[in-house]
């Protein structure tokens, strides 16, 4: 069985990918800048996607790369893909369900990043598979402090969407990484129902056993709070641009079940399983 390199191994999805590959005995290595942050038993290679020259040792004997791009633009990605191509045969890229194949320009900076990355990967000469994930349920962990302190989540209004469980994204990723037959495929991964921010907050309240509420605030108020929390200004602007331009979407796909054989989990299930994160 060929070795797999997982980038983003400490993130919401990468952590779940490793949690499934390692116990299954799949030869896997995690790329990280901080080896101590990964669970014991994970083979670790230190490297930095912003420094392509550091990636060579991590790619030794690797055939497939699970790529999570951690930057706000695709700058530098071509050099990284060049290094990957010298060692590996294929890339599985974690993208966004908001990418519009027919658009000359995407609706916001985050979707533009993913569209740019997909284009570079398609031209790289590597075999590829794209996992276009909808909003990931574990992003709501960013609300935990507000929930504990005030019982409310304050933020800009964002169109409802079919939030997807990171465990489902990871289980699709594992199938794609291990099995053949996915080259050139694009899978749009969603949860089984469209849920608004207010509905997500209510579901978390049900999980923790106390009523919670969502309070919509103007974008300027949200910007000031995010900056005060210490988030990088470029990230704040990208997130707010996405919030302001995201259209309502009723898109629900069956891709999770088609690839894994198991229906996608609901947001309510994710909240129940992670209630301790908000207590």
PDB file of C-alpha atoms in Angstrom:
ATOM      1  CA  UNK A   1       0.000   0.000   0.000  1.00  0.00           C
ATOM      2  CA  UNK A   2       1.415   3.392  -0.974  1.00  0.00           C
ATOM      3  CA  UNK A   3       2.215   6.055   1.619  1.00  0.00           C
ATOM      4  CA  UNK A   4      -0.092   9.063   2.033  1.00  0.00           C
ATOM      5  CA  UNK A   5       1.016  12.531   3.160  1.00  0.00           C
ATOM      6  CA  UNK A   6      -1.637  14.502   5.059  1.00  0.00           C
ATOM      7  CA  UNK A   7      -1.278  18.272   5.304  1.00  0.00           C
ATOM      8  CA  UNK A   8      -3.380  20.224   7.791  1.00  0.00           C
ATOM      9  CA  UNK A   9      -3.205  17.334  10.237  1.00  0.00           C
ATOM     10  CA  UNK A  10      -4.033  19.539  13.231  1.00  0.00           C
ATOM     11  CA  UNK A  11      -7.073  21.088  11.543  1.00  0.00           C
ATOM     12  CA  UNK A  12     -10.753  20.182  11.734  1.00  0.00           C
ATOM     13  CA  UNK A  13     -10.695  17.778   8.779  1.00  0.00           C
ATOM     14  CA  UNK A  14      -7.045  16.688   8.698  1.00  0.00           C
ATOM     15  CA  UNK A  15      -7.225  15.535  12.306  1.00  0.00           C
ATOM     16  CA  UNK A  16     -10.217  13.339  11.450  1.00  0.00           C
ATOM     17  CA  UNK A  17      -8.450  11.925   8.386  1.00  0.00           C
ATOM     18  CA  UNK A  18      -5.460  10.873  10.486  1.00  0.00           C
ATOM     19  CA  UNK A  19      -7.773   9.422  13.141  1.00  0.00           C
ATOM     20  CA  UNK A  20      -9.122   7.023  10.516  1.00  0.00           C
ATOM     21  CA  UNK A  21      -6.003   6.200   8.517  1.00  0.00           C
ATOM     22  CA  UNK A  22      -3.621   5.478  11.395  1.00  0.00           C
ATOM     23  CA  UNK A  23      -5.710   2.806  13.218  1.00  0.00           C
ATOM     24  CA  UNK A  24      -6.450   1.155   9.872  1.00  0.00           C
ATOM     25  CA  UNK A  25      -2.735   0.579   9.357  1.00  0.00           C
ATOM     26  CA  UNK A  26      -2.547   2.724   6.234  1.00  0.00           C
ATOM     27  CA  UNK A  27       1.008   4.039   5.726  1.00  0.00           C
ATOM     28  CA  UNK A  28       0.490   7.734   6.425  1.00  0.00           C
ATOM     29  CA  UNK A  29       2.643  10.684   7.369  1.00  0.00           C
ATOM     30  CA  UNK A  30       1.531  14.076   8.674  1.00  0.00           C
ATOM     31  CA  UNK A  31       3.172  17.297   7.530  1.00  0.00           C
ATOM     32  CA  UNK A  32       3.333  19.884  10.281  1.00  0.00           C
ATOM     33  CA  UNK A  33       5.336  22.841  11.493  1.00  0.00           C
ATOM     34  CA  UNK A  34       4.793  21.756  15.123  1.00  0.00           C
ATOM     35  CA  UNK A  35       5.231  18.027  15.569  1.00  0.00           C
ATOM     36  CA  UNK A  36       4.182  18.080  19.216  1.00  0.00           C
ATOM     37  CA  UNK A  37       0.598  19.028  18.342  1.00  0.00           C
ATOM     38  CA  UNK A  38      -0.189  15.664  16.744  1.00  0.00           C
ATOM     39  CA  UNK A  39      -1.395  12.562  18.555  1.00  0.00           C
ATOM     40  CA  UNK A  40       1.106   9.952  19.661  1.00  0.00           C
ATOM     41  CA  UNK A  41       1.684   7.258  17.070  1.00  0.00           C
ATOM     42  CA  UNK A  42       1.355   9.533  14.053  1.00  0.00           C
ATOM     43  CA  UNK A  43       4.415   9.544  11.802  1.00  0.00           C
ATOM     44  CA  UNK A  44       5.418  13.177  11.522  1.00  0.00           C
ATOM     45  CA  UNK A  45       7.476  15.120   9.009  1.00  0.00           C
ATOM     46  CA  UNK A  46       8.248  18.732   9.772  1.00  0.00           C
ATOM     47  CA  UNK A  47       7.754  21.071   6.852  1.00  0.00           C
ATOM     48  CA  UNK A  48       6.082  24.285   5.792  1.00  0.00           C
ATOM     49  CA  UNK A  49       3.918  24.801   2.707  1.00  0.00           C
ATOM     50  CA  UNK A  50       5.169  28.386   2.548  1.00  0.00           C
ATOM     51  CA  UNK A  51       8.709  27.024   2.090  1.00  0.00           C
ATOM     52  CA  UNK A  52       8.641  24.411  -0.701  1.00  0.00           C
ATOM     53  CA  UNK A  53      12.266  23.473  -0.101  1.00  0.00           C
ATOM     54  CA  UNK A  54      11.276  21.989   3.292  1.00  0.00           C
ATOM     55  CA  UNK A  55       8.864  19.488   1.722  1.00  0.00           C
ATOM     56  CA  UNK A  56      11.296  17.093   0.049  1.00  0.00           C
ATOM     57  CA  UNK A  57      11.927  14.826   3.092  1.00  0.00           C
ATOM     58  CA  UNK A  58       8.210  14.635   3.890  1.00  0.00           C
ATOM     59  CA  UNK A  59       7.434  13.422   0.369  1.00  0.00           C
ATOM     60  CA  UNK A  60       9.873  10.509   0.354  1.00  0.00           C
ATOM     61  CA  UNK A  61       8.021   7.327  -0.703  1.00  0.00           C
ATOM     62  CA  UNK A  62       4.711   9.222  -0.852  1.00  0.00           C
ATOM     63  CA  UNK A  63       2.292   8.471  -3.692  1.00  0.00           C
ATOM     64  CA  UNK A  64      -0.747  10.536  -2.646  1.00  0.00           C
ATOM     65  CA  UNK A  65      -1.090  13.908  -0.895  1.00  0.00           C
ATOM     66  CA  UNK A  66      -4.152  15.145   0.988  1.00  0.00           C
ATOM     67  CA  UNK A  67      -3.768  18.881   0.465  1.00  0.00           C
ATOM     68  CA  UNK A  68      -5.300  21.539   2.689  1.00  0.00           C
ATOM     69  CA  UNK A  69      -4.086  24.961   1.562  1.00  0.00           C
ATOM     70  CA  UNK A  70      -3.823  27.235   4.644  1.00  0.00           C
ATOM     71  CA  UNK A  71      -3.345  30.592   2.926  1.00  0.00           C
ATOM     72  CA  UNK A  72      -5.731  33.234   1.583  1.00  0.00           C
ATOM     73  CA  UNK A  73      -4.277  33.274  -1.936  1.00  0.00           C
ATOM     74  CA  UNK A  74      -2.752  30.680  -4.246  1.00  0.00           C
ATOM     75  CA  UNK A  75       0.568  32.522  -4.289  1.00  0.00           C
ATOM     76  CA  UNK A  76       3.367  29.995  -3.942  1.00  0.00           C
ATOM     77  CA  UNK A  77       1.159  27.020  -4.752  1.00  0.00           C
ATOM     78  CA  UNK A  78       2.779  26.320  -8.127  1.00  0.00           C
ATOM     79  CA  UNK A  79       6.156  25.799  -6.462  1.00  0.00           C
ATOM     80  CA  UNK A  80       4.602  23.455  -3.901  1.00  0.00           C
ATOM     81  CA  UNK A  81       2.874  21.444  -6.629  1.00  0.00           C
ATOM     82  CA  UNK A  82       6.167  21.187  -8.518  1.00  0.00           C
ATOM     83  CA  UNK A  83       7.792  19.575  -5.473  1.00  0.00           C
ATOM     84  CA  UNK A  84       4.833  17.257  -4.955  1.00  0.00           C
ATOM     85  CA  UNK A  85       4.919  16.154  -8.604  1.00  0.00           C
ATOM     86  CA  UNK A  86       8.560  15.115  -8.304  1.00  0.00           C
ATOM     87  CA  UNK A  87       7.562  12.499  -5.742  1.00  0.00           C
ATOM     88  CA  UNK A  88       3.826  11.793  -5.702  1.00  0.00           C
ATOM     89  CA  UNK A  89       1.341  10.663  -8.316  1.00  0.00           C
ATOM     90  CA  UNK A  90      -1.887  12.287  -7.143  1.00  0.00           C
ATOM     91  CA  UNK A  91      -3.438  14.996  -4.969  1.00  0.00           C
ATOM     92  CA  UNK A  92      -6.743  15.047  -3.105  1.00  0.00           C
ATOM     93  CA  UNK A  93      -7.565  18.713  -2.504  1.00  0.00           C
ATOM     94  CA  UNK A  94      -9.997  20.057   0.115  1.00  0.00           C
ATOM     95  CA  UNK A  95     -11.916  22.779  -1.705  1.00  0.00           C
ATOM     96  CA  UNK A  96     -15.172  24.710  -1.243  1.00  0.00           C
ATOM     97  CA  UNK A  97     -18.713  23.944  -2.363  1.00  0.00           C
ATOM     98  CA  UNK A  98     -19.018  27.635  -3.223  1.00  0.00           C
ATOM     99  CA  UNK A  99     -16.751  27.310  -6.274  1.00  0.00           C
ATOM    100  CA  UNK A 100     -18.749  28.143  -9.409  1.00  0.00           C
ATOM    101  CA  UNK A 101     -17.298  26.415 -12.462  1.00  0.00           C
ATOM    102  CA  UNK A 102     -19.054  28.794 -14.833  1.00  0.00           C
ATOM    103  CA  UNK A 103     -17.870  32.049 -13.245  1.00  0.00           C
ATOM    104  CA  UNK A 104     -15.002  34.106 -14.600  1.00  0.00           C
ATOM    105  CA  UNK A 105     -14.481  35.425 -11.072  1.00  0.00           C
ATOM    106  CA  UNK A 106     -15.792  33.862  -7.884  1.00  0.00           C
ATOM    107  CA  UNK A 107     -18.156  35.576  -5.479  1.00  0.00           C
ATOM    108  CA  UNK A 108     -15.648  36.179  -2.667  1.00  0.00           C
ATOM    109  CA  UNK A 109     -11.923  35.823  -1.879  1.00  0.00           C
ATOM    110  CA  UNK A 110     -12.207  32.411  -0.250  1.00  0.00           C
ATOM    111  CA  UNK A 111     -14.018  30.806  -3.172  1.00  0.00           C
ATOM    112  CA  UNK A 112     -11.602  32.564  -5.534  1.00  0.00           C
ATOM    113  CA  UNK A 113      -8.689  30.990  -3.684  1.00  0.00           C
ATOM    114  CA  UNK A 114     -10.171  27.517  -4.079  1.00  0.00           C
ATOM    115  CA  UNK A 115     -10.982  28.047  -7.754  1.00  0.00           C
ATOM    116  CA  UNK A 116      -7.407  29.234  -8.354  1.00  0.00           C
ATOM    117  CA  UNK A 117      -5.995  26.228  -6.516  1.00  0.00           C
ATOM    118  CA  UNK A 118      -8.147  23.807  -8.481  1.00  0.00           C
ATOM    119  CA  UNK A 119      -6.955  25.386 -11.719  1.00  0.00           C
ATOM    120  CA  UNK A 120      -3.299  25.059 -10.746  1.00  0.00           C
ATOM    121  CA  UNK A 121      -3.750  21.442  -9.670  1.00  0.00           C
ATOM    122  CA  UNK A 122      -5.507  20.554 -12.929  1.00  0.00           C
ATOM    123  CA  UNK A 123      -2.539  21.957 -14.859  1.00  0.00           C
ATOM    124  CA  UNK A 124       0.116  20.393 -12.616  1.00  0.00           C
ATOM    125  CA  UNK A 125       0.287  16.990 -14.308  1.00  0.00           C
ATOM    126  CA  UNK A 126      -0.815  15.244 -11.113  1.00  0.00           C
ATOM    127  CA  UNK A 127      -3.883  13.049 -10.900  1.00  0.00           C
ATOM    128  CA  UNK A 128      -6.420  14.892  -8.787  1.00  0.00           C
ATOM    129  CA  UNK A 129      -9.682  14.648  -6.890  1.00  0.00           C
ATOM    130  CA  UNK A 130     -11.483  17.677  -5.457  1.00  0.00           C
ATOM    131  CA  UNK A 131     -13.564  17.528  -2.291  1.00  0.00           C
ATOM    132  CA  UNK A 132     -15.736  20.641  -2.324  1.00  0.00           C
ATOM    133  CA  UNK A 133     -16.970  20.842   1.240  1.00  0.00           C
ATOM    134  CA  UNK A 134     -19.831  23.015   2.390  1.00  0.00           C
ATOM    135  CA  UNK A 135     -19.542  25.041   5.615  1.00  0.00           C
ATOM    136  CA  UNK A 136     -17.961  22.692   8.162  1.00  0.00           C
ATOM    137  CA  UNK A 137     -19.824  22.143  11.441  1.00  0.00           C
ATOM    138  CA  UNK A 138     -16.729  22.404  13.625  1.00  0.00           C
ATOM    139  CA  UNK A 139     -16.304  26.068  12.596  1.00  0.00           C
ATOM    140  CA  UNK A 140     -18.910  26.767  15.280  1.00  0.00           C
ATOM    141  CA  UNK A 141     -16.296  26.051  17.952  1.00  0.00           C
ATOM    142  CA  UNK A 142     -15.348  29.677  17.397  1.00  0.00           C
ATOM    143  CA  UNK A 143     -18.578  30.562  19.204  1.00  0.00           C
ATOM    144  CA  UNK A 144     -17.683  28.634  22.364  1.00  0.00           C
ATOM    145  CA  UNK A 145     -16.431  31.579  24.430  1.00  0.00           C
ATOM    146  CA  UNK A 146     -19.514  33.677  23.627  1.00  0.00           C
ATOM    147  CA  UNK A 147     -21.808  30.784  24.494  1.00  0.00           C
ATOM    148  CA  UNK A 148     -20.136  30.134  27.839  1.00  0.00           C
ATOM    149  CA  UNK A 149     -19.992  33.796  28.816  1.00  0.00           C
ATOM    150  CA  UNK A 150     -23.265  35.236  27.489  1.00  0.00           C
ATOM    151  CA  UNK A 151     -25.545  32.461  26.253  1.00  0.00           C
ATOM    152  CA  UNK A 152     -25.678  34.186  22.871  1.00  0.00           C
ATOM    153  CA  UNK A 153     -23.778  34.216  19.595  1.00  0.00           C
ATOM    154  CA  UNK A 154     -23.435  37.635  17.989  1.00  0.00           C
ATOM    155  CA  UNK A 155     -22.436  37.851  14.340  1.00  0.00           C
ATOM    156  CA  UNK A 156     -23.396  39.006  10.859  1.00  0.00           C
ATOM    157  CA  UNK A 157     -26.291  37.367   9.120  1.00  0.00           C
ATOM    158  CA  UNK A 158     -25.135  34.659   6.731  1.00  0.00           C
ATOM    159  CA  UNK A 159     -27.324  32.730   4.311  1.00  0.00           C
ATOM    160  CA  UNK A 160     -28.345  29.283   5.510  1.00  0.00           C
ATOM    161  CA  UNK A 161     -26.486  26.330   4.052  1.00  0.00           C
ATOM    162  CA  UNK A 162     -26.271  22.537   4.340  1.00  0.00           C
ATOM    163  CA  UNK A 163     -23.542  22.421   6.988  1.00  0.00           C
ATOM    164  CA  UNK A 164     -21.381  19.298   6.750  1.00  0.00           C
ATOM    165  CA  UNK A 165     -19.828  17.280   9.582  1.00  0.00           C
ATOM    166  CA  UNK A 166     -16.000  17.185   9.381  1.00  0.00           C
ATOM    167  CA  UNK A 167     -16.162  13.463  10.153  1.00  0.00           C
ATOM    168  CA  UNK A 168     -18.140  12.938   6.943  1.00  0.00           C
ATOM    169  CA  UNK A 169     -15.647  14.982   4.939  1.00  0.00           C
ATOM    170  CA  UNK A 170     -12.832  12.912   6.449  1.00  0.00           C
ATOM    171  CA  UNK A 171     -14.545   9.613   5.713  1.00  0.00           C
ATOM    172  CA  UNK A 172     -14.994  10.612   2.071  1.00  0.00           C
ATOM    173  CA  UNK A 173     -11.359  11.726   1.976  1.00  0.00           C
ATOM    174  CA  UNK A 174     -10.162   8.394   3.353  1.00  0.00           C
ATOM    175  CA  UNK A 175     -12.100   6.428   0.732  1.00  0.00           C
ATOM    176  CA  UNK A 176     -10.740   8.632  -2.029  1.00  0.00           C
ATOM    177  CA  UNK A 177      -7.183   8.446  -0.678  1.00  0.00           C
ATOM    178  CA  UNK A 178      -7.160   4.666  -0.289  1.00  0.00           C
ATOM    179  CA  UNK A 179      -9.356   3.431  -3.142  1.00  0.00           C
ATOM    180  CA  UNK A 180      -8.824   3.682  -6.883  1.00  0.00           C
ATOM    181  CA  UNK A 181     -11.358   5.090  -9.312  1.00  0.00           C
ATOM    182  CA  UNK A 182     -11.593   8.701  -8.102  1.00  0.00           C
ATOM    183  CA  UNK A 183      -9.129  10.402 -10.454  1.00  0.00           C
ATOM    184  CA  UNK A 184     -10.641  13.500 -12.063  1.00  0.00           C
ATOM    185  CA  UNK A 185     -13.707  13.436  -9.803  1.00  0.00           C
ATOM    186  CA  UNK A 186     -15.192  16.413  -7.977  1.00  0.00           C
ATOM    187  CA  UNK A 187     -17.388  15.632  -4.973  1.00  0.00           C
ATOM    188  CA  UNK A 188     -19.589  18.339  -3.457  1.00  0.00           C
ATOM    189  CA  UNK A 189     -20.037  17.402   0.197  1.00  0.00           C
ATOM    190  CA  UNK A 190     -22.977  18.724   2.212  1.00  0.00           C
ATOM    191  CA  UNK A 191     -24.991  17.815   5.244  1.00  0.00           C
ATOM    192  CA  UNK A 192     -28.518  16.400   4.869  1.00  0.00           C
ATOM    193  CA  UNK A 193     -30.386  19.634   5.655  1.00  0.00           C
ATOM    194  CA  UNK A 194     -30.043  23.383   5.246  1.00  0.00           C
ATOM    195  CA  UNK A 195     -29.566  25.096   8.613  1.00  0.00           C
ATOM    196  CA  UNK A 196     -29.321  28.778   9.474  1.00  0.00           C
ATOM    197  CA  UNK A 197     -26.980  30.235  12.064  1.00  0.00           C
ATOM    198  CA  UNK A 198     -29.886  30.650  14.458  1.00  0.00           C
ATOM    199  CA  UNK A 199     -30.811  26.982  14.015  1.00  0.00           C
ATOM    200  CA  UNK A 200     -27.218  25.935  14.634  1.00  0.00           C
ATOM    201  CA  UNK A 201     -27.128  27.933  17.860  1.00  0.00           C
ATOM    202  CA  UNK A 202     -30.417  26.395  18.995  1.00  0.00           C
ATOM    203  CA  UNK A 203     -29.073  22.913  18.281  1.00  0.00           C
ATOM    204  CA  UNK A 204     -25.989  23.615  20.385  1.00  0.00           C
ATOM    205  CA  UNK A 205     -28.303  24.866  23.144  1.00  0.00           C
ATOM    206  CA  UNK A 206     -30.246  21.609  23.038  1.00  0.00           C
ATOM    207  CA  UNK A 207     -26.966  19.686  23.260  1.00  0.00           C
ATOM    208  CA  UNK A 208     -25.685  21.594  26.292  1.00  0.00           C
ATOM    209  CA  UNK A 209     -29.082  21.725  27.989  1.00  0.00           C
ATOM    210  CA  UNK A 210     -29.712  25.458  28.123  1.00  0.00           C
ATOM    211  CA  UNK A 211     -31.361  27.953  25.775  1.00  0.00           C
ATOM    212  CA  UNK A 212     -29.031  29.865  23.497  1.00  0.00           C
ATOM    213  CA  UNK A 213     -29.798  32.565  20.969  1.00  0.00           C
ATOM    214  CA  UNK A 214     -28.270  34.099  17.862  1.00  0.00           C
ATOM    215  CA  UNK A 215     -28.102  37.898  17.673  1.00  0.00           C
ATOM    216  CA  UNK A 216     -27.459  39.370  14.249  1.00  0.00           C
ATOM    217  CA  UNK A 217     -25.170  42.408  14.267  1.00  0.00           C
ATOM    218  CA  UNK A 218     -24.023  44.786  11.513  1.00  0.00           C
ATOM    219  CA  UNK A 219     -20.926  43.850   9.568  1.00  0.00           C
ATOM    220  CA  UNK A 220     -18.971  46.769  11.041  1.00  0.00           C
ATOM    221  CA  UNK A 221     -19.697  45.545  14.556  1.00  0.00           C
ATOM    222  CA  UNK A 222     -18.598  42.046  13.618  1.00  0.00           C
ATOM    223  CA  UNK A 223     -15.411  43.421  12.037  1.00  0.00           C
ATOM    224  CA  UNK A 224     -14.494  45.367  15.167  1.00  0.00           C
ATOM    225  CA  UNK A 225     -15.071  42.325  17.389  1.00  0.00           C
ATOM    226  CA  UNK A 226     -13.077  39.964  15.167  1.00  0.00           C
ATOM    227  CA  UNK A 227     -10.148  42.382  15.050  1.00  0.00           C
ATOM    228  CA  UNK A 228     -10.346  42.849  18.824  1.00  0.00           C
ATOM    229  CA  UNK A 229     -10.196  39.060  19.179  1.00  0.00           C
ATOM    230  CA  UNK A 230      -6.836  39.144  17.416  1.00  0.00           C
ATOM    231  CA  UNK A 231      -7.772  37.668  14.052  1.00  0.00           C
ATOM    232  CA  UNK A 232      -5.503  38.756  11.167  1.00  0.00           C
ATOM    233  CA  UNK A 233      -7.061  41.677   9.246  1.00  0.00           C
ATOM    234  CA  UNK A 234      -6.788  39.906   5.872  1.00  0.00           C
ATOM    235  CA  UNK A 235      -8.647  36.887   7.252  1.00  0.00           C
ATOM    236  CA  UNK A 236     -11.324  39.111   8.793  1.00  0.00           C
ATOM    237  CA  UNK A 237     -11.953  40.843   5.468  1.00  0.00           C
ATOM    238  CA  UNK A 238     -12.100  37.541   3.596  1.00  0.00           C
ATOM    239  CA  UNK A 239     -14.582  36.047   6.070  1.00  0.00           C
ATOM    240  CA  UNK A 240     -16.803  39.115   6.039  1.00  0.00           C
ATOM    241  CA  UNK A 241     -16.741  39.295   2.244  1.00  0.00           C
ATOM    242  CA  UNK A 242     -17.896  35.696   2.175  1.00  0.00           C
ATOM    243  CA  UNK A 243     -20.656  36.476   4.682  1.00  0.00           C
ATOM    244  CA  UNK A 244     -21.910  39.461   2.704  1.00  0.00           C
ATOM    245  CA  UNK A 245     -21.922  37.815  -0.711  1.00  0.00           C
ATOM    246  CA  UNK A 246     -22.957  34.238   0.038  1.00  0.00           C
ATOM    247  CA  UNK A 247     -26.282  33.567  -1.690  1.00  0.00           C
ATOM    248  CA  UNK A 248     -28.974  31.418  -0.136  1.00  0.00           C
ATOM    249  CA  UNK A 249     -28.362  27.836  -1.192  1.00  0.00           C
ATOM    250  CA  UNK A 250     -30.679  24.892  -0.879  1.00  0.00           C
ATOM    251  CA  UNK A 251     -28.011  22.596  -2.300  1.00  0.00           C
ATOM    252  CA  UNK A 252     -28.006  19.169  -0.673  1.00  0.00           C
ATOM    253  CA  UNK A 253     -26.020  16.372  -2.265  1.00  0.00           C
ATOM    254  CA  UNK A 254     -25.832  12.637  -1.682  1.00  0.00           C
ATOM    255  CA  UNK A 255     -22.069  12.506  -2.295  1.00  0.00           C
ATOM    256  CA  UNK A 256     -21.196  11.501   1.274  1.00  0.00           C
ATOM    257  CA  UNK A 257     -23.448   8.456   1.109  1.00  0.00           C
ATOM    258  CA  UNK A 258     -22.447   7.615  -2.461  1.00  0.00           C
ATOM    259  CA  UNK A 259     -18.763   7.466  -1.552  1.00  0.00           C
ATOM    260  CA  UNK A 260     -18.936   6.030   1.977  1.00  0.00           C
ATOM    261  CA  UNK A 261     -22.182   4.056   1.939  1.00  0.00           C
ATOM    262  CA  UNK A 262     -23.415   5.952   5.024  1.00  0.00           C
ATOM    263  CA  UNK A 263     -25.768   8.975   5.037  1.00  0.00           C
ATOM    264  CA  UNK A 264     -24.328  12.326   6.056  1.00  0.00           C
ATOM    265  CA  UNK A 265     -24.719  13.288   9.711  1.00  0.00           C
ATOM    266  CA  UNK A 266     -26.998  16.164  10.752  1.00  0.00           C
ATOM    267  CA  UNK A 267     -25.714  19.298  12.454  1.00  0.00           C
ATOM    268  CA  UNK A 268     -27.788  18.355  15.501  1.00  0.00           C
ATOM    269  CA  UNK A 269     -25.845  15.101  15.740  1.00  0.00           C
ATOM    270  CA  UNK A 270     -22.527  16.952  15.520  1.00  0.00           C
ATOM    271  CA  UNK A 271     -23.633  19.347  18.277  1.00  0.00           C
ATOM    272  CA  UNK A 272     -24.737  16.485  20.532  1.00  0.00           C
ATOM    273  CA  UNK A 273     -21.433  14.676  20.048  1.00  0.00           C
ATOM    274  CA  UNK A 274     -19.420  17.818  20.834  1.00  0.00           C
ATOM    275  CA  UNK A 275     -21.500  19.408  23.583  1.00  0.00           C
ATOM    276  CA  UNK A 276     -18.505  19.502  25.941  1.00  0.00           C
ATOM    277  CA  UNK A 277     -16.787  21.967  23.613  1.00  0.00           C
ATOM    278  CA  UNK A 278     -19.413  24.570  24.545  1.00  0.00           C
ATOM    279  CA  UNK A 279     -19.883  23.932  28.283  1.00  0.00           C
TER     280      UNK A 279
END
